[in-house]
XYZ file of C-alpha atoms in Angstrom:
144
model
C -24.542 53.275 -59.000
C -22.394 49.953 -59.816
C -19.527 49.577 -58.495
C -16.977 48.734 -61.245
C -13.189 48.935 -60.777
C -12.856 52.395 -61.368
C -15.101 53.171 -58.685
C -13.112 50.789 -55.903
C -9.979 51.737 -53.976
C -7.534 49.548 -55.335
C -6.699 46.391 -53.894
C -11.087 45.635 -52.714
C -12.627 42.902 -54.800
C -15.267 43.956 -57.308
C -18.260 41.766 -57.481
C -20.547 41.628 -60.241
C -23.670 43.833 -60.096
C -27.112 42.173 -58.502
C -25.234 39.125 -57.981
C -24.501 39.345 -54.372
C -27.345 41.418 -53.039
C -26.876 44.993 -51.856
C -23.515 45.474 -49.393
C -24.123 46.206 -45.850
C -22.493 49.551 -43.905
C -19.908 47.769 -41.159
C -22.108 47.366 -38.119
C -21.989 49.965 -34.985
C -20.234 48.752 -32.184
C -22.404 49.397 -29.155
C -19.720 49.578 -26.426
C -22.453 50.584 -23.106
C -24.795 47.112 -24.053
C -21.284 45.104 -23.727
C -20.260 46.975 -20.556
C -23.963 46.465 -19.130
C -23.836 43.047 -20.189
C -20.325 42.213 -18.660
C -21.598 44.571 -15.297
C -24.281 42.308 -14.710
C -22.923 38.510 -15.732
C -19.612 39.818 -12.637
C -22.545 40.648 -10.166
C -24.683 37.049 -11.179
C -21.012 35.721 -10.916
C -20.284 37.545 -7.436
C -24.028 36.239 -5.946
C -23.217 32.576 -6.552
C -19.742 32.546 -5.180
C -21.729 34.336 -1.859
C -24.376 32.000 -1.875
C -21.807 28.844 -2.386
C -19.499 30.170 0.232
C -22.790 30.743 2.914
C -23.079 27.201 2.219
C -19.807 25.173 1.903
C -16.718 28.091 3.199
C -17.649 28.099 6.906
C -14.449 29.137 7.973
C -15.010 28.754 12.420
C -15.185 24.831 11.722
C -11.608 24.265 10.597
C -9.925 21.142 11.532
C -6.255 19.981 10.870
C -4.637 16.615 11.550
C -1.736 16.636 13.839
C -1.026 13.138 13.034
C -1.867 9.698 12.410
C -0.261 6.261 14.002
C -1.369 3.582 15.680
C -1.420 1.781 12.175
C -2.486 -1.815 12.275
C -4.322 -4.218 9.745
C -7.507 -2.846 11.215
C -7.295 0.911 12.496
C -5.921 3.762 12.914
C -5.519 6.364 15.461
C -5.702 9.942 14.290
C -4.848 12.678 16.500
C -6.800 16.144 14.922
C -7.714 19.894 15.940
C -10.524 21.485 15.214
C -11.337 25.090 15.318
C -15.187 26.037 15.904
C -17.182 28.954 17.697
C -16.621 29.308 21.478
C -17.822 26.424 23.503
C -19.371 24.750 20.311
C -19.081 21.520 19.114
C -18.912 20.456 15.624
C -19.422 16.826 13.387
C -16.004 15.761 11.366
C -15.714 12.816 9.145
C -13.002 11.007 9.028
C -11.504 9.231 6.670
C -8.618 6.476 6.257
C -6.938 5.581 2.787
C -4.372 2.479 2.014
C -1.535 3.336 -0.251
C -2.783 2.859 -3.368
C -5.209 5.818 -2.146
C -8.564 3.566 -1.972
C -10.498 4.472 0.983
C -10.499 1.761 3.561
C -12.558 3.587 6.608
C -15.231 5.926 6.667
C -16.798 8.125 10.633
C -18.582 11.198 11.401
C -17.197 12.050 14.934
C -18.241 14.489 17.230
C -16.450 17.094 18.995
C -17.337 19.450 21.322
C -15.329 22.909 22.973
C -15.046 23.714 26.620
C -17.323 27.663 27.091
C -14.313 29.624 26.780
C -12.525 27.958 24.372
C -12.351 27.663 20.651
C -10.394 24.611 19.780
C -10.603 21.436 20.496
C -7.746 18.475 20.078
C -9.491 15.151 19.724
C -7.956 11.639 19.417
C -10.453 9.062 17.356
C -9.673 5.058 16.725
C -10.352 4.659 13.130
C -11.287 0.749 12.166
C -11.116 -0.109 8.651
C -11.177 -2.694 6.479
C -8.070 -2.955 5.525
C -4.242 -1.704 6.303
C -4.422 1.614 6.335
C -1.706 4.281 5.022
C -3.082 7.382 6.242
C -5.665 9.229 7.904
C -7.099 12.800 7.658
C -10.043 14.690 8.469
C -12.328 15.346 5.249
C -14.107 18.347 6.999
C -16.377 19.535 9.380
C -19.858 21.168 10.545
C -21.662 22.831 12.872
C -23.269 19.971 14.391
C -27.208 19.334 14.719
């Protein structure tokens, strides 16, 4: 049976017979397949997030700058506090930047807590290649 103006509902386009091939029925939706793909994607993303957190996001080694003082043309004195497991030690990366934000000094410092403490307060004199504007602790990681 060919489509004519008499067999089409009003407003539907009329195509010449044989010119565009056979008309297809509307595609069947597969909500179960879509749901399974979404669940699989969420599971993979969760596994990646957990792996990255274990690799880079250890909350046992948290550092904060208390103050930075003693700024001269060649140094800055950085006071900082590090949280480590009881009696543990950490290697912290300290950095100094100038007023423009360029890095003018960088050094790794090892700090160790007493056997009954989780926090270490340390002070380090960071040598710089130009006058620093700020001293900061970039990150801390387990020593060793």
